[in-house]
Coordinates of C-alpha atoms in Angstrom, one line a residue:
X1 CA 0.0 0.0 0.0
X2 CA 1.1 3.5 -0.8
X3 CA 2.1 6.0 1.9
X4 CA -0.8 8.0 3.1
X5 CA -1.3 11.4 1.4
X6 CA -3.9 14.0 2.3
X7 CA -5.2 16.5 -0.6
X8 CA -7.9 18.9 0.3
X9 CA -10.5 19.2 -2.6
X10 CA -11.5 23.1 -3.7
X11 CA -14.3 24.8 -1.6
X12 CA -16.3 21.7 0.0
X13 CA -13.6 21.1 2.1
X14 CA -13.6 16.9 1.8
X15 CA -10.1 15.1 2.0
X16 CA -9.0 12.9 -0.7
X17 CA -7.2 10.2 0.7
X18 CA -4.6 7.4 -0.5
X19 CA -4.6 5.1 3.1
X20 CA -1.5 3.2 3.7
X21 CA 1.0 1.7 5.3
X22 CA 1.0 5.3 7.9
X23 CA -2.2 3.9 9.5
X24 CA -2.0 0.3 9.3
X25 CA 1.7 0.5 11.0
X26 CA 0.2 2.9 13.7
X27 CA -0.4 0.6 16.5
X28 CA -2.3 2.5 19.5
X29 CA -3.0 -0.4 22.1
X30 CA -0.8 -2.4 23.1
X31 CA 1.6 -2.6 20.5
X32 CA 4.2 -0.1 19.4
X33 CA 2.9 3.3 18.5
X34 CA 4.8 5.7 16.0
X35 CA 7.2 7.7 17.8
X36 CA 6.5 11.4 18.8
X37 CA 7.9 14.5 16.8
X38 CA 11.3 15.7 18.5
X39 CA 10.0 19.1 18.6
X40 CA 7.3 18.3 21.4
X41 CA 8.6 19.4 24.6
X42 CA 9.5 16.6 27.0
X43 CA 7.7 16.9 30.4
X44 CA 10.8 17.4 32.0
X45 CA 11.5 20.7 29.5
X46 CA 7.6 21.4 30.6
X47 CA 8.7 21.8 33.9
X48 CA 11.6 23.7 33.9
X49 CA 10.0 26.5 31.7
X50 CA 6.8 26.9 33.8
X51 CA 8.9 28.9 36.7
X52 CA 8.5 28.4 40.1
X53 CA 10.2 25.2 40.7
X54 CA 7.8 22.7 39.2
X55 CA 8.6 19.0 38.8
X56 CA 7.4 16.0 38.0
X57 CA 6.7 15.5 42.2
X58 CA 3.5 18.0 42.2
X59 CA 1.5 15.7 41.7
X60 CA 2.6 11.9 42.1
X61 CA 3.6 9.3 43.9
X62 CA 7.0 10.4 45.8
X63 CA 9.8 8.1 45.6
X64 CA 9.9 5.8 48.3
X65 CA 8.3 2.7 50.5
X66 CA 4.6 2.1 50.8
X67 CA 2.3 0.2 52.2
X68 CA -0.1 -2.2 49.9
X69 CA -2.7 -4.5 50.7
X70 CA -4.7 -6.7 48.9
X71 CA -8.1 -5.7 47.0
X72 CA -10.2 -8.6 46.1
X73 CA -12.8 -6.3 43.6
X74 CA -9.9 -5.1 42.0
X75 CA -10.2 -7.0 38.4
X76 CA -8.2 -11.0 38.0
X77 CA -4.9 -9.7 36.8
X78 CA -4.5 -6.1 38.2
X79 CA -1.8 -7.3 40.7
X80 CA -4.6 -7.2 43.9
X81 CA -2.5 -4.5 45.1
X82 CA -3.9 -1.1 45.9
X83 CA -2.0 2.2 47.2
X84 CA -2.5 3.0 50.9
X85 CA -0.7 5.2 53.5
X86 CA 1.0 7.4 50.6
X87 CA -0.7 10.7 50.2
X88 CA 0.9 11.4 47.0
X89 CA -0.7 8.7 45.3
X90 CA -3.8 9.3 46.9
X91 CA -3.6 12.7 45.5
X92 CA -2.9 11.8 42.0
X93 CA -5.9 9.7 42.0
X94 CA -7.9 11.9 43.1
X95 CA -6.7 14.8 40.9
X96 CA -7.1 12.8 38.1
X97 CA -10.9 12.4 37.6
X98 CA -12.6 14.4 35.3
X99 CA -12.0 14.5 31.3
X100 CA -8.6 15.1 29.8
X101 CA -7.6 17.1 26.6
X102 CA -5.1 17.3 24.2
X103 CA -3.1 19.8 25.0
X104 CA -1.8 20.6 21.7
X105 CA -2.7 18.9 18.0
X106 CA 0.2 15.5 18.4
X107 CA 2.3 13.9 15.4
X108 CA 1.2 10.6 15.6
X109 CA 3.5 9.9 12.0
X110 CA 5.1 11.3 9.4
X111 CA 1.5 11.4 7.6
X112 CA -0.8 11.2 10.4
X113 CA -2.2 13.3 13.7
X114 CA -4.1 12.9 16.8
X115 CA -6.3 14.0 19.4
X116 CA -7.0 12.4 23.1
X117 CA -9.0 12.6 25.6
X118 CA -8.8 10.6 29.1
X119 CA -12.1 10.8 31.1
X120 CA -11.7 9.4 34.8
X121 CA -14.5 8.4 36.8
X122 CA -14.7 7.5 40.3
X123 CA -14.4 3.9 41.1
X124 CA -11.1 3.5 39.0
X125 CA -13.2 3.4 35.7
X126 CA -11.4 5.2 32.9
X127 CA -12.3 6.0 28.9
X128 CA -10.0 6.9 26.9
X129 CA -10.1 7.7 23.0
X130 CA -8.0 8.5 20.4
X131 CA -9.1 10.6 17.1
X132 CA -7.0 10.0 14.6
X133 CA -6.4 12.6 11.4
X134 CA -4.7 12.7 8.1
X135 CA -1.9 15.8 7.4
X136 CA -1.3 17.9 9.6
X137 CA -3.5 20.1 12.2
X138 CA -6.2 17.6 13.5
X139 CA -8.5 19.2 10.7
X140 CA -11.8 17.6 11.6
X141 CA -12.9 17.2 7.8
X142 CA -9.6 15.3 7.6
X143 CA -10.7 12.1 10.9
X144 CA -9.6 9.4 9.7
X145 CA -11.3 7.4 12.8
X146 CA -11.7 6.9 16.5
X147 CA -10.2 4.3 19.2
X148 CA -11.7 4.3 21.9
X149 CA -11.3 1.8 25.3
X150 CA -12.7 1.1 28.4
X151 CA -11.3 -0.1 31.7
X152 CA -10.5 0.2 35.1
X153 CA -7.2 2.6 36.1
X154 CA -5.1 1.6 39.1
X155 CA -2.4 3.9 40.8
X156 CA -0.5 1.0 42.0
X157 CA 3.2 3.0 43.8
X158 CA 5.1 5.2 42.4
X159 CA 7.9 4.3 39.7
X160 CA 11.4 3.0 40.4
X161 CA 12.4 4.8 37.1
X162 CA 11.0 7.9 36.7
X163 CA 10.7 10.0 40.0
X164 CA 7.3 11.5 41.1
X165 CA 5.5 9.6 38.4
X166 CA 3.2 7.4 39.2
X167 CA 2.8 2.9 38.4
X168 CA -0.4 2.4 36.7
X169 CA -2.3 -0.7 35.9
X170 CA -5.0 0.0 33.3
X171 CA -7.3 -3.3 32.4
X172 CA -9.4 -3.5 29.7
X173 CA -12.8 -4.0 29.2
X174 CA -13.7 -3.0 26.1
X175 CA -12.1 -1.3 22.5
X176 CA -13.2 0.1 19.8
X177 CA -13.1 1.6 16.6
X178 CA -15.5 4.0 14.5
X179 CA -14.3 5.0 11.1
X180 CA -15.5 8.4 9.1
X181 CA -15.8 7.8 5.4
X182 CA -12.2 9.3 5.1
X183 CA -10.6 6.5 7.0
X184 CA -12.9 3.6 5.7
X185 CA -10.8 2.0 3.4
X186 CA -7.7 2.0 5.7
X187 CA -9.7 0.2 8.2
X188 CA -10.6 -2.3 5.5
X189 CA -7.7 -3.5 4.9
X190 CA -5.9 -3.2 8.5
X191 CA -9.1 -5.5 9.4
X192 CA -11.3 -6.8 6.8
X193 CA -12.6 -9.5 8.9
X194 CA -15.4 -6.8 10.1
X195 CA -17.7 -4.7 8.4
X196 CA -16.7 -1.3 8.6
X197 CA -19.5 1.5 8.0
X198 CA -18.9 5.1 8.3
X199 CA -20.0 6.5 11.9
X200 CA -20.8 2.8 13.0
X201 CA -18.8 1.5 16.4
X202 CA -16.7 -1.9 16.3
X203 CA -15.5 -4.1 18.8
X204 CA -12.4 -5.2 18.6
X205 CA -12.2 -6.4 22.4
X206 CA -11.9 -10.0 21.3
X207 CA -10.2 -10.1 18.2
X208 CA -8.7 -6.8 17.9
X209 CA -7.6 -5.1 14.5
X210 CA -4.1 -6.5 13.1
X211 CA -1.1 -4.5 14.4
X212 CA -3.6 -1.7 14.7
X213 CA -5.4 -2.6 17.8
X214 CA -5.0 -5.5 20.1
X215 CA -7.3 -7.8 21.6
X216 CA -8.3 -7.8 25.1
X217 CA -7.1 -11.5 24.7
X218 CA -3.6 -10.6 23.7
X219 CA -3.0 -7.4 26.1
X220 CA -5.6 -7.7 29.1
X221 CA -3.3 -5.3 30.7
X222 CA -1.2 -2.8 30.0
X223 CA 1.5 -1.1 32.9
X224 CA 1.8 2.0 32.4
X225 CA 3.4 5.7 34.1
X226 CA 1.1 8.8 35.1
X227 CA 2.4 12.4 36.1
X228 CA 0.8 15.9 36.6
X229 CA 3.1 18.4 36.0
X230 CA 2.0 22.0 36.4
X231 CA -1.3 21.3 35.5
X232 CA -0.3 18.6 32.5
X233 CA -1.2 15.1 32.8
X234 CA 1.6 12.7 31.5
X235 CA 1.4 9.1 30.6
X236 CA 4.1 6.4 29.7
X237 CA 6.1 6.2 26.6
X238 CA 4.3 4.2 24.1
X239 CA 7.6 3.5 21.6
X240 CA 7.0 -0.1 22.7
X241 CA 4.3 -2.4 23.8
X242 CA 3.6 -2.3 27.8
X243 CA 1.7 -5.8 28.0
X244 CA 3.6 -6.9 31.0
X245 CA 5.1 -5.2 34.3
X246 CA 9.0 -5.8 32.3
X247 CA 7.8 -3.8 29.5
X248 CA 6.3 -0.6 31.4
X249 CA 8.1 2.4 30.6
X250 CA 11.0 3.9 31.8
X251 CA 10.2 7.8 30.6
X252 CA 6.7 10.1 30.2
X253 CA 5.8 10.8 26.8
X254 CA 6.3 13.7 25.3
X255 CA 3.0 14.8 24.7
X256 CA 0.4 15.7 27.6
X257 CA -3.3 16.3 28.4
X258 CA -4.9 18.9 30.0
X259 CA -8.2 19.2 32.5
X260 CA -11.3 20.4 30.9
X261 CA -12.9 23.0 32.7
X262 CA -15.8 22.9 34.2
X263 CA -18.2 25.8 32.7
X264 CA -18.1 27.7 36.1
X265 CA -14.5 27.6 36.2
X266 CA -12.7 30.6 35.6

């Protein structure tokens, strides 16, 4: 398959669209994801350029020993551990519910871009969806198509490798995928087993989508990293798969996500 290409057609505004290799090689859960642009700051750079001393502790678990104990409603496979007697990780918890945006429009490929959002409920349940664009600028006549999962988000201690960040277990329960009419035909080939229609939810929890999506089956977990840094939320690296606890990552991504407000915040 070619490279994807994006041409914008005259005054109606529709993308013309050659789908390729770009999105079927894009893996988003589970597997390796293309890696970031080296112009997005690093959350490290983030922190140094707010002022004020912020780092990646505001908001974490703080390096040292804590105290776990077992949690039998926790789902089979979460590690039946839970946090307790660390306020830091109580706190990042708890500062984490609510929906999550994009901070800025991310390079998800040469070819392709994205947009997240992270919604945290209470009880540990978490959504989170990925809308995923052709060219540049996360033009919304150019959506390819949307991931989106469900599951249940454990703070779990904080991380031996990256300090003030937080472990995280997140467990599926369900993915999905919803193509536009831009991004049908890549998700025909990447996954012809289903019927794709435009606008029309998939799931993919038990047989995923190729290298695009895994199965709940083949990554019922993944271990990932969680930071707030001056208002930022960042998560793990996702340069490599993180289906078991020896494959969580060892840095935050590059690219963060910020709170929405509320509409009587000011």
């Amino acid at each position: 398959m070619n490279r994807l290409t994006a041409r914008r057609t005259s005054r109606k505004g529709k993308v013309s669209l050659g789908l390729g290799a770009a999105v079927v090689s894009l893996a988003i859960f589970g597997s390796a994801a293309a890696a970031y642009a080296a112009s997005a700051p690093a959350p490290e750079q983030a922190a140094r350029t707010t002022g004020g001393g912020v780092t990646l502790g505001e908001v974490g678990c703080a390096p040292g020993t804590i105290t776990v104990k077992p949690v039998p409603q926790e789902p089979v496979g979460a590690g039946g551990k839970k946090t307790v007697g660390n306020p830091h990780c109580r706190d990042i918890a708890h500062a984490i519910i609510g929906t999550w945006l994009s901070k800025d429009c991310e390079t998800a490929s040469q070819d392709l871009t994205r947009r997240r959002t992270y919604v945290f409920g209470r009880h540990d349940v978490a959504t989170i969806t990925y809308d995923l664009y052709g060219g540049v600028g996360c033009d919304e006549s150019a959506k390819l198509f949307t991931i989106t999962t469900r599951g249940i988000a454990a703070f779990v201690g904080p991380s031996a490798t990256v300090a003030g960040a937080s472990n995280v277990l997140f467990t599926f329960l369900s993915r999905a995928a919803t193509p536009t009419t831009a991004g049908l035909g890549a998700l025909q080939k990447a996954c012809p087993q289903y019927d794709w229609v435009p606008g029309v939810s998939v799931d993919l929890s038990k047989d995923g989508c190729g290298a695009l999506v895994q199965s709940n089956t083949e990554c019922p977990i993944e271990y990932d990293l969680a930071a707030i840094v001056s208002g930022v939320a960042y998560f793990g690296d996702r340069s490599h798969p993180l289906c078991t606890e020896a494959t969580r990552p060892t840095k935050l991504a590059s690219w963060g996500v910020v709170k929405k407000r509320k509409p009587y915040d000011r």
